[in-house]
Amino acid sequence: QQQVKQSPQSLIVQKGGISIINCAYENTAFDYFPWYQQFPGKGPALLIAIRPDVSEKKEGRFTISFNKSAKQFSLHIMDSQPGDSATYFCAASQISSGSARQLTFGSGTQLTVLP
Amino acid sequence: DVKVTQSSRYLVKRTGEKVFLECVQDMDHENMFWYRQDPGLGLRLIYFSYDVKMKEKGDIPEGYSVSREKKERFSLILESASTNQTSMYLCASSLVSSGKYEQYFGPGTRLTVT
């Protein structure tokens, strides 16, 4: 059972364009929603994250939009650059044993930004 | 900077072999995690540990076990490797403190079981 559904699986955007990746979740116990970026040969790294008490968070060219009632959130990359070409994972987090925060990841989106 | 290192980048093992994947973090993090990454499936949690000698099953623990004897080290064990365990394995660590939920990942070990 996939608790976090991510789309599209792959995305090709021209340089300067807007990249949009969407995620939906089911478990209302999730209370923290990060996005991770992964370059080839590297582990994922935290890009940006949001809590459900706000509807939008922006950091530079990256924005998360969050719709709590629809249980959906999305990543927008403005002015996409070839250096943004990577795999992006949305995730949802809930508190678990020993205060550890367990992450449930989406299936990933391979973004290619053409020069 | 937080550093999470994994013992091997690439590993090839035979079916039935016992396999050890090692992960070390240098930032005194309480929590450590093992994931496997497969195309189209994202990252799936195998096991995690919130303290030395403490472990919890994740979403796909079958066929795996873990060991955490020291705070900085978390080992993933495949008791009897099978071909369906061919995958990329990622280790991560995180700090237990208010508002700090970031997981720091190692570079991964690509395991092939033949």
mmCIF file of N, CA and C in Angstrom, chain A residues 2-3 6 9 31-32 34 36 38 40-47 51 87 89 93 95-108, chain B residues 9 31 33 35 37-45 48-50 56-59 88 90 94 96 98-108:
data_model
loop_
_atom_site.group_PDB
_atom_site.id
_atom_site.type_symbol
_atom_site.label_atom_id
_atom_site.label_comp_id
_atom_site.label_asym_id
_atom_site.label_seq_id
_atom_site.Cartn_x
_atom_site.Cartn_y
_atom_site.Cartn_z
ATOM 1 N N GLN A 2 0.725 2.045 -1.053
ATOM 2 C CA GLN A 2 1.554 3.222 -1.169
ATOM 3 C C GLN A 2 0.859 4.370 -0.469
ATOM 4 N N GLN A 3 1.465 4.861 0.584
ATOM 5 C CA GLN A 3 0.817 5.893 1.374
ATOM 6 C C GLN A 3 1.054 7.284 0.817
ATOM 7 N N GLN A 6 3.148 9.902 -5.896
ATOM 8 C CA GLN A 6 3.873 10.996 -6.538
ATOM 9 C C GLN A 6 3.726 10.909 -8.046
ATOM 10 N N GLN A 9 6.175 10.514 -13.098
ATOM 11 C CA GLN A 9 7.361 9.682 -12.896
ATOM 12 C C GLN A 9 8.587 10.347 -13.508
ATOM 13 N N ASP A 31 2.642 14.751 9.736
ATOM 14 C CA ASP A 31 2.638 16.144 10.169
ATOM 15 C C ASP A 31 3.872 16.926 9.730
ATOM 16 N N TYR A 32 4.577 16.392 8.777
ATOM 17 C CA TYR A 32 5.769 17.085 8.267
ATOM 18 C C TYR A 32 6.023 16.537 6.881
ATOM 19 N N PRO A 34 8.593 16.796 3.756
ATOM 20 C CA PRO A 34 9.822 17.266 3.121
ATOM 21 C C PRO A 34 9.921 16.816 1.657
ATOM 22 N N TYR A 36 13.043 15.744 -1.004
ATOM 23 C CA TYR A 36 14.456 15.403 -1.100
ATOM 24 C C TYR A 36 14.876 15.420 -2.564
ATOM 25 N N GLN A 38 17.931 14.120 -5.244
ATOM 26 C CA GLN A 38 18.993 13.139 -5.366
ATOM 27 C C GLN A 38 19.669 13.251 -6.731
ATOM 28 N N PRO A 40 22.687 11.723 -9.368
ATOM 29 C CA PRO A 40 23.238 10.384 -9.636
ATOM 30 C C PRO A 40 24.477 10.103 -8.792
ATOM 31 N N GLY A 41 24.513 8.918 -8.189
ATOM 32 C CA GLY A 41 25.660 8.520 -7.390
ATOM 33 C C GLY A 41 25.692 9.085 -5.991
ATOM 34 N N LYS A 42 24.649 9.837 -5.631
ATOM 35 C CA LYS A 42 24.592 10.448 -4.297
ATOM 36 C C LYS A 42 23.346 9.978 -3.563
ATOM 37 N N GLY A 43 23.391 10.120 -2.236
ATOM 38 C CA GLY A 43 22.173 9.889 -1.479
ATOM 39 C C GLY A 43 21.270 11.099 -1.561
ATOM 40 N N PRO A 44 19.971 10.924 -1.256
ATOM 41 C CA PRO A 44 19.054 12.065 -1.254
ATOM 42 C C PRO A 44 19.475 13.101 -0.213
ATOM 43 N N ALA A 45 19.149 14.351 -0.483
ATOM 44 C CA ALA A 45 19.437 15.439 0.454
ATOM 45 C C ALA A 45 18.192 16.307 0.588
ATOM 46 N N LEU A 46 17.942 16.763 1.800
ATOM 47 C CA LEU A 46 16.763 17.600 2.048
ATOM 48 C C LEU A 46 16.840 18.880 1.236
ATOM 49 N N LEU A 47 15.734 19.172 0.536
ATOM 50 C CA LEU A 47 15.655 20.374 -0.291
ATOM 51 C C LEU A 47 14.834 21.448 0.412
ATOM 52 N N ARG A 51 5.264 22.242 7.122
ATOM 53 C CA ARG A 51 4.351 21.666 8.099
ATOM 54 C C ARG A 51 2.924 21.994 7.672
ATOM 55 N N THR A 87 16.638 13.542 -9.395
ATOM 56 C CA THR A 87 15.418 12.845 -8.992
ATOM 57 C C THR A 87 14.888 13.493 -7.717
ATOM 58 N N PHE A 89 12.092 13.419 -4.581
ATOM 59 C CA PHE A 89 11.187 12.572 -3.800
ATOM 60 C C PHE A 89 10.391 13.444 -2.836
ATOM 61 N N SER A 93 6.072 12.542 7.035
ATOM 62 C CA SER A 93 6.701 12.074 8.269
ATOM 63 C C SER A 93 5.705 12.021 9.414
ATOM 64 N N ILE A 95 5.692 10.871 13.850
ATOM 65 C CA ILE A 95 6.499 10.468 14.995
ATOM 66 C C ILE A 95 6.354 8.958 15.163
ATOM 67 N N SER A 96 7.459 8.345 15.564
ATOM 68 C CA SER A 96 7.453 6.894 15.714
ATOM 69 C C SER A 96 8.125 6.536 17.028
ATOM 70 N N SER A 97 8.614 5.325 17.135
ATOM 71 C CA SER A 97 9.188 4.843 18.386
ATOM 72 C C SER A 97 10.396 5.669 18.805
ATOM 73 N N GLY A 98 10.505 5.918 20.121
ATOM 74 C CA GLY A 98 11.677 6.609 20.646
ATOM 75 C C GLY A 98 11.865 7.997 20.086
ATOM 76 N N SER A 99 10.775 8.641 19.658
ATOM 77 C CA SER A 99 10.808 9.979 19.055
ATOM 78 C C SER A 99 11.498 10.004 17.692
ATOM 79 N N ALA A 100 11.780 8.855 17.150
ATOM 80 C CA ALA A 100 12.316 8.835 15.784
ATOM 81 C C ALA A 100 11.223 9.251 14.824
ATOM 82 N N ARG A 101 11.576 10.000 13.805
ATOM 83 C CA ARG A 101 10.601 10.410 12.797
ATOM 84 C C ARG A 101 10.757 9.522 11.573
ATOM 85 N N GLN A 102 9.734 8.755 11.313
ATOM 86 C CA GLN A 102 9.754 7.840 10.190
ATOM 87 C C GLN A 102 9.284 8.579 8.942
ATOM 88 N N LEU A 103 10.021 8.411 7.841
ATOM 89 C CA LEU A 103 9.642 9.023 6.570
ATOM 90 C C LEU A 103 9.033 7.985 5.650
ATOM 91 N N THR A 104 7.940 8.353 4.992
ATOM 92 C CA THR A 104 7.354 7.556 3.922
ATOM 93 C C THR A 104 7.545 8.335 2.635
ATOM 94 N N PHE A 105 8.241 7.718 1.676
ATOM 95 C CA PHE A 105 8.611 8.422 0.453
ATOM 96 C C PHE A 105 7.640 8.122 -0.684
ATOM 97 N N GLY A 106 7.511 9.099 -1.582
ATOM 98 C CA GLY A 106 6.863 8.860 -2.857
ATOM 99 C C GLY A 106 7.805 8.092 -3.774
ATOM 100 N N SER A 107 7.317 7.784 -4.967
ATOM 101 C CA SER A 107 8.074 6.919 -5.882
ATOM 102 C C SER A 107 9.149 7.655 -6.659
ATOM 103 N N GLY A 108 9.176 8.973 -6.583
ATOM 104 C CA GLY A 108 10.237 9.732 -7.233
ATOM 105 C C GLY A 108 9.851 10.287 -8.601
ATOM 106 N N ARG B 9 30.495 0.830 -2.036
ATOM 107 C CA ARG B 9 29.633 1.452 -3.038
ATOM 108 C C ARG B 9 28.968 0.393 -3.907
ATOM 109 N N ASN B 31 19.130 8.596 15.862
ATOM 110 C CA ASN B 31 18.345 7.755 14.955
ATOM 111 C C ASN B 31 19.148 7.343 13.728
ATOM 112 N N PHE B 33 18.711 4.748 10.047
ATOM 113 C CA PHE B 33 17.696 4.112 9.204
ATOM 114 C C PHE B 33 18.373 3.341 8.069
ATOM 115 N N TYR B 35 17.207 1.981 4.216
ATOM 116 C CA TYR B 35 16.214 1.959 3.158
ATOM 117 C C TYR B 35 16.748 1.136 1.992
ATOM 118 N N GLN B 37 16.233 1.323 -2.277
ATOM 119 C CA GLN B 37 15.699 2.181 -3.332
ATOM 120 C C GLN B 37 15.608 1.379 -4.611
ATOM 121 N N ASP B 38 14.423 1.299 -5.164
ATOM 122 C CA ASP B 38 14.174 0.586 -6.407
ATOM 123 C C ASP B 38 13.424 1.505 -7.368
ATOM 124 N N PRO B 39 13.726 1.423 -8.661
ATOM 125 C CA PRO B 39 13.059 2.295 -9.647
ATOM 126 C C PRO B 39 11.541 2.158 -9.587
ATOM 127 N N GLY B 40 10.876 3.292 -9.536
ATOM 128 C CA GLY B 40 9.421 3.289 -9.521
ATOM 129 C C GLY B 40 8.799 3.022 -8.172
ATOM 130 N N LEU B 41 9.634 2.691 -7.198
ATOM 131 C CA LEU B 41 9.110 2.401 -5.855
ATOM 132 C C LEU B 41 9.615 3.395 -4.818
ATOM 133 N N GLY B 42 10.531 4.245 -5.190
ATOM 134 C CA GLY B 42 11.057 5.205 -4.240
ATOM 135 C C GLY B 42 11.946 4.552 -3.199
ATOM 136 N N LEU B 43 11.970 5.140 -2.011
ATOM 137 C CA LEU B 43 12.735 4.596 -0.909
ATOM 138 C C LEU B 43 11.771 3.914 0.052
ATOM 139 N N ARG B 44 12.094 2.707 0.430
ATOM 140 C CA ARG B 44 11.252 1.973 1.372
ATOM 141 C C ARG B 44 12.066 1.633 2.613
ATOM 142 N N LEU B 45 11.482 1.884 3.762
ATOM 143 C CA LEU B 45 12.175 1.709 5.031
ATOM 144 C C LEU B 45 12.227 0.240 5.416
ATOM 145 N N PHE B 48 14.748 0.741 11.393
ATOM 146 C CA PHE B 48 15.395 1.900 11.965
ATOM 147 C C PHE B 48 15.733 1.641 13.429
ATOM 148 N N SER B 49 16.583 2.502 13.943
ATOM 149 C CA SER B 49 17.038 2.365 15.330
ATOM 150 C C SER B 49 17.039 3.747 15.975
ATOM 151 N N TYR B 50 16.449 3.854 17.155
ATOM 152 C CA TYR B 50 16.399 5.148 17.841
ATOM 153 C C TYR B 50 17.357 5.227 19.015
ATOM 154 N N GLU B 56 13.545 -1.077 15.293
ATOM 155 C CA GLU B 56 12.133 -1.174 14.949
ATOM 156 C C GLU B 56 12.010 -1.581 13.491
ATOM 157 N N LYS B 57 11.029 -2.408 13.197
ATOM 158 C CA LYS B 57 10.787 -2.788 11.813
ATOM 159 C C LYS B 57 10.192 -1.618 11.046
ATOM 160 N N GLY B 58 10.605 -1.524 9.794
ATOM 161 C CA GLY B 58 9.993 -0.565 8.890
ATOM 162 C C GLY B 58 8.913 -1.234 8.068
ATOM 163 N N ASP B 59 8.805 -0.821 6.835
ATOM 164 C CA ASP B 59 7.735 -1.332 5.967
ATOM 165 C C ASP B 59 8.057 -2.675 5.316
ATOM 166 N N MET B 88 19.572 -0.916 -4.472
ATOM 167 C CA MET B 88 20.411 0.118 -3.871
ATOM 168 C C MET B 88 19.987 0.254 -2.413
ATOM 169 N N LEU B 90 20.373 2.363 1.094
ATOM 170 C CA LEU B 90 20.737 3.671 1.618
ATOM 171 C C LEU B 90 20.598 3.697 3.128
ATOM 172 N N SER B 94 19.517 10.762 11.777
ATOM 173 C CA SER B 94 18.860 12.020 12.120
ATOM 174 C C SER B 94 18.999 12.285 13.607
ATOM 175 N N VAL B 96 17.554 13.720 17.265
ATOM 176 C CA VAL B 96 16.316 13.858 18.018
ATOM 177 C C VAL B 96 16.348 15.192 18.741
ATOM 178 N N SER B 98 13.826 19.041 18.931
ATOM 179 C CA SER B 98 12.613 19.685 18.459
ATOM 180 C C SER B 98 12.821 20.423 17.151
ATOM 181 N N GLY B 99 12.036 20.099 16.166
ATOM 182 C CA GLY B 99 12.080 20.788 14.886
ATOM 183 C C GLY B 99 13.151 20.320 13.930
ATOM 184 N N LYS B 100 13.973 19.418 14.369
ATOM 185 C CA LYS B 100 15.062 18.953 13.495
ATOM 186 C C LYS B 100 14.699 17.574 12.970
ATOM 187 N N TYR B 101 14.045 17.531 11.831
ATOM 188 C CA TYR B 101 13.592 16.243 11.324
ATOM 189 C C TYR B 101 14.399 15.738 10.143
ATOM 190 N N GLU B 102 15.432 16.473 9.749
ATOM 191 C CA GLU B 102 16.166 16.113 8.537
ATOM 192 C C GLU B 102 16.891 14.795 8.701
ATOM 193 N N GLN B 103 16.787 13.964 7.674
ATOM 194 C CA GLN B 103 17.575 12.734 7.605
ATOM 195 C C GLN B 103 18.737 12.973 6.660
ATOM 196 N N TYR B 104 19.932 12.546 7.081
ATOM 197 C CA TYR B 104 21.144 12.689 6.283
ATOM 198 C C TYR B 104 21.498 11.316 5.719
ATOM 199 N N PHE B 105 21.658 11.263 4.416
ATOM 200 C CA PHE B 105 21.853 9.989 3.745
ATOM 201 C C PHE B 105 23.309 9.756 3.361
ATOM 202 N N GLY B 106 23.691 8.498 3.389
ATOM 203 C CA GLY B 106 24.947 8.084 2.808
ATOM 204 C C GLY B 106 24.825 7.958 1.301
ATOM 205 N N PRO B 107 25.918 7.622 0.601
ATOM 206 C CA PRO B 107 25.901 7.560 -0.857
ATOM 207 C C PRO B 107 25.260 6.295 -1.421
ATOM 208 N N GLY B 108 25.020 5.323 -0.554
ATOM 209 C CA GLY B 108 24.360 4.106 -1.017
ATOM 210 C C GLY B 108 25.324 2.975 -1.334
#
